[in-house]
PDB file of C-alpha atoms in Angstrom:
ATOM      1  CA  GLU W   1       0.000   0.000   0.000  1.00  0.00           C
ATOM      2  CA  VAL W   2       1.352   3.393  -1.037  1.00  0.00           C
ATOM      3  CA  GLN W   3       1.449   6.029   1.686  1.00  0.00           C
ATOM      4  CA  LEU W   4       2.523   9.617   1.112  1.00  0.00           C
ATOM      5  CA  VAL W   5       3.307  12.275   3.712  1.00  0.00           C
ATOM      6  CA  GLU W   6       4.007  15.867   2.688  1.00  0.00           C
ATOM      7  CA  SER W   7       5.869  18.538   4.579  1.00  0.00           C
ATOM      8  CA  GLY W   8       7.450  21.910   3.959  1.00  0.00           C
ATOM      9  CA  GLY W   9       4.522  24.216   3.364  1.00  0.00           C
ATOM     10  CA  GLY W  10       4.236  27.611   4.978  1.00  0.00           C
ATOM     11  CA  LEU W  11       3.965  31.338   4.488  1.00  0.00           C
ATOM     12  CA  VAL W  12       6.375  33.074   2.138  1.00  0.00           C
ATOM     13  CA  GLN W  13       6.544  36.465   0.467  1.00  0.00           C
ATOM     14  CA  ALA W  14       6.164  36.811  -3.270  1.00  0.00           C
ATOM     15  CA  GLY W  15       9.479  36.161  -4.962  1.00  0.00           C
ATOM     16  CA  GLY W  16      10.582  33.788  -2.237  1.00  0.00           C
ATOM     17  CA  SER W  17      11.248  30.060  -2.293  1.00  0.00           C
ATOM     18  CA  LEU W  18      10.004  26.941  -0.569  1.00  0.00           C
ATOM     19  CA  THR W  19      10.825  23.268  -0.893  1.00  0.00           C
ATOM     20  CA  LEU W  20       8.093  20.709  -0.369  1.00  0.00           C
ATOM     21  CA  SER W  21       8.999  17.153   0.606  1.00  0.00           C
ATOM     22  CA  CYS W  22       7.040  13.943   0.285  1.00  0.00           C
ATOM     23  CA  ALA W  23       7.966  10.703   2.026  1.00  0.00           C
ATOM     24  CA  ALA W  24       6.732   7.792  -0.078  1.00  0.00           C
ATOM     25  CA  ALA W  25       6.242   4.377   1.535  1.00  0.00           C
ATOM     26  CA  GLY W  26       5.220   1.267  -0.393  1.00  0.00           C
ATOM     27  CA  PHE W  27       6.182   3.005  -3.618  1.00  0.00           C
ATOM     28  CA  THR W  28       8.327   1.672  -6.449  1.00  0.00           C
ATOM     29  CA  PHE W  29       9.584   4.514  -8.594  1.00  0.00           C
ATOM     30  CA  ASP W  30      10.337   2.243 -11.557  1.00  0.00           C
ATOM     31  CA  GLU W  31       6.678   1.209 -11.729  1.00  0.00           C
ATOM     32  CA  HIS W  32       4.879   4.444 -10.881  1.00  0.00           C
ATOM     33  CA  ALA W  33       4.554   8.122 -11.528  1.00  0.00           C
ATOM     34  CA  ILE W  34       4.699  10.525  -8.621  1.00  0.00           C
ATOM     35  CA  GLY W  35       3.847  14.159  -8.656  1.00  0.00           C
ATOM     36  CA  TRP W  36       2.531  17.270  -7.004  1.00  0.00           C
ATOM     37  CA  LEU W  37      -0.985  18.565  -7.321  1.00  0.00           C
ATOM     38  CA  ARG W  38      -2.488  21.716  -5.895  1.00  0.00           C
ATOM     39  CA  GLN W  39      -5.968  22.859  -5.103  1.00  0.00           C
ATOM     40  CA  VAL W  40      -7.556  26.151  -4.193  1.00  0.00           C
ATOM     41  CA  PRO W  41     -11.046  26.014  -2.643  1.00  0.00           C
ATOM     42  CA  GLY W  42     -13.632  26.373  -5.378  1.00  0.00           C
ATOM     43  CA  LYS W  43     -11.189  25.599  -8.183  1.00  0.00           C
ATOM     44  CA  LYS W  44     -10.201  22.442 -10.014  1.00  0.00           C
ATOM     45  CA  ARG W  45      -7.234  20.424  -8.875  1.00  0.00           C
ATOM     46  CA  GLU W  46      -4.170  21.066 -10.971  1.00  0.00           C
ATOM     47  CA  ILE W  47      -1.228  18.811 -11.673  1.00  0.00           C
ATOM     48  CA  VAL W  48       1.761  21.024 -10.942  1.00  0.00           C
ATOM     49  CA  SER W  49       4.485  18.569 -11.819  1.00  0.00           C
ATOM     50  CA  CYS W  50       5.038  14.859 -12.333  1.00  0.00           C
ATOM     51  CA  ILE W  51       8.104  12.643 -12.533  1.00  0.00           C
ATOM     52  CA  THR W  52       8.604   9.148 -13.913  1.00  0.00           C
ATOM     53  CA  ASN W  53      11.527   7.141 -15.176  1.00  0.00           C
ATOM     54  CA  GLY W  54      10.828   8.761 -18.514  1.00  0.00           C
ATOM     55  CA  GLY W  55      11.139  12.351 -17.416  1.00  0.00           C
ATOM     56  CA  ARG W  56       9.473  15.325 -15.799  1.00  0.00           C
ATOM     57  CA  THR W  57       6.479  17.436 -16.723  1.00  0.00           C
ATOM     58  CA  TYR W  58       5.352  20.812 -15.446  1.00  0.00           C
ATOM     59  CA  ALA W  59       2.243  22.910 -15.689  1.00  0.00           C
ATOM     60  CA  ASP W  60       2.762  25.979 -17.875  1.00  0.00           C
ATOM     61  CA  SER W  61       2.076  28.178 -14.868  1.00  0.00           C
ATOM     62  CA  VAL W  62       5.130  26.876 -12.984  1.00  0.00           C
ATOM     63  CA  GLU W  63       7.528  26.000 -15.821  1.00  0.00           C
ATOM     64  CA  GLY W  64      10.923  27.529 -15.143  1.00  0.00           C
ATOM     65  CA  ARG W  65      10.124  28.271 -11.499  1.00  0.00           C
ATOM     66  CA  PHE W  66       9.449  24.835  -9.979  1.00  0.00           C
ATOM     67  CA  THR W  67      11.670  21.754 -10.062  1.00  0.00           C
ATOM     68  CA  ILE W  68      10.597  18.234  -9.136  1.00  0.00           C
ATOM     69  CA  SER W  69      13.114  15.638  -8.057  1.00  0.00           C
ATOM     70  CA  TYR W  70      13.180  12.161  -6.565  1.00  0.00           C
ATOM     71  CA  ASP W  71      15.723  10.594  -4.233  1.00  0.00           C
ATOM     72  CA  ASN W  72      15.717   6.832  -4.759  1.00  0.00           C
ATOM     73  CA  THR W  73      17.845   6.180  -1.708  1.00  0.00           C
ATOM     74  CA  LYS W  74      15.354   7.867   0.610  1.00  0.00           C
ATOM     75  CA  ASN W  75      12.102   7.340  -1.283  1.00  0.00           C
ATOM     76  CA  MET W  76      11.522  11.065  -1.137  1.00  0.00           C
ATOM     77  CA  VAL W  77      10.135  13.396  -3.774  1.00  0.00           C
ATOM     78  CA  TYR W  78      10.735  17.119  -3.633  1.00  0.00           C
ATOM     79  CA  LEU W  79       9.267  20.217  -5.206  1.00  0.00           C
ATOM     80  CA  GLN W  80      11.608  23.177  -5.220  1.00  0.00           C
ATOM     81  CA  MET W  81       9.525  26.302  -5.756  1.00  0.00           C
ATOM     82  CA  ASN W  82      11.267  29.535  -6.674  1.00  0.00           C
ATOM     83  CA  ASN W  83       9.990  32.995  -7.498  1.00  0.00           C
ATOM     84  CA  LEU W  84       6.692  32.221  -5.835  1.00  0.00           C
ATOM     85  CA  LYS W  85       3.652  34.264  -6.763  1.00  0.00           C
ATOM     86  CA  PRO W  86       0.436  34.936  -4.839  1.00  0.00           C
ATOM     87  CA  GLU W  87      -1.411  32.772  -7.367  1.00  0.00           C
ATOM     88  CA  ASP W  88       0.685  29.804  -6.223  1.00  0.00           C
ATOM     89  CA  THR W  89      -1.195  29.891  -2.930  1.00  0.00           C
ATOM     90  CA  ALA W  90      -2.893  26.500  -2.535  1.00  0.00           C
ATOM     91  CA  THR W  91      -2.857  23.229  -0.688  1.00  0.00           C
ATOM     92  CA  TYR W  92      -0.225  21.044  -2.310  1.00  0.00           C
ATOM     93  CA  TYR W  93      -0.613  17.299  -2.433  1.00  0.00           C
ATOM     94  CA  CYS W  94       1.852  14.569  -3.262  1.00  0.00           C
ATOM     95  CA  ALA W  95       0.227  11.861  -5.376  1.00  0.00           C
ATOM     96  CA  ALA W  96       1.232   8.577  -6.988  1.00  0.00           C
ATOM     97  CA  ASP W  97      -0.279   6.458  -9.723  1.00  0.00           C
ATOM     98  CA  LEU W  98       0.781   4.213 -12.573  1.00  0.00           C
ATOM     99  CA  ASN W  99       1.113   7.254 -14.834  1.00  0.00           C
ATOM    100  CA  CYS W 100       0.963  11.053 -14.590  1.00  0.00           C
ATOM    101  CA  GLY W 101      -2.401  11.242 -16.283  1.00  0.00           C
ATOM    102  CA  GLY W 102      -4.066   9.250 -13.555  1.00  0.00           C
ATOM    103  CA  LEU W 103      -2.848  11.267 -10.588  1.00  0.00           C
ATOM    104  CA  ILE W 104      -6.035  13.270 -10.042  1.00  0.00           C
ATOM    105  CA  ALA W 105      -8.657  10.613 -10.751  1.00  0.00           C
ATOM    106  CA  TYR W 106      -6.949   7.463  -9.563  1.00  0.00           C
ATOM    107  CA  GLY W 107      -3.889   8.433  -7.579  1.00  0.00           C
ATOM    108  CA  VAL W 108      -3.085   7.874  -3.937  1.00  0.00           C
ATOM    109  CA  TRP W 109      -2.802  11.261  -2.230  1.00  0.00           C
ATOM    110  CA  GLY W 110      -1.088  12.531   0.849  1.00  0.00           C
ATOM    111  CA  GLN W 111      -2.805  14.752   3.399  1.00  0.00           C
ATOM    112  CA  GLY W 112      -1.591  17.972   1.802  1.00  0.00           C
ATOM    113  CA  THR W 113       0.479  20.913   2.921  1.00  0.00           C
ATOM    114  CA  LEU W 114      -0.603  24.543   2.687  1.00  0.00           C
ATOM    115  CA  VAL W 115       1.487  27.089   0.824  1.00  0.00           C
ATOM    116  CA  THR W 116       0.572  30.735   1.235  1.00  0.00           C
ATOM    117  CA  VAL W 117       2.316  33.406  -0.809  1.00  0.00           C
ATOM    118  CA  SER W 118       1.792  36.966   0.337  1.00  0.00           C
ATOM    119  CA  SER W 119       2.041  39.917  -2.026  1.00  0.00           C
TER     120      SER W 119
END
């Protein structure tokens, strides 16, 4: 059973940086996709970034500012977020599934961590 636990959220000023971490238990990177989603109340969930053995993908809104990485030795996935903007404010979730496309509908999610970017 895959279990995901996020950490690293908080309050940051616009232009600042944060790194989110996700501890992944019961997860085999070679067989799965793992990524970061975010949700603002009243809005649709958005896949921010996803990583597989085949590469990384990013939403257009974060391309060039966010970097996803995975540490095989620790079973940890990270999201380095730079040049944060107020519109990045959301609850961020770590999620895993067989492929990136299934993260929202079928993925296993963590409990989420709140990121608030002040202007």
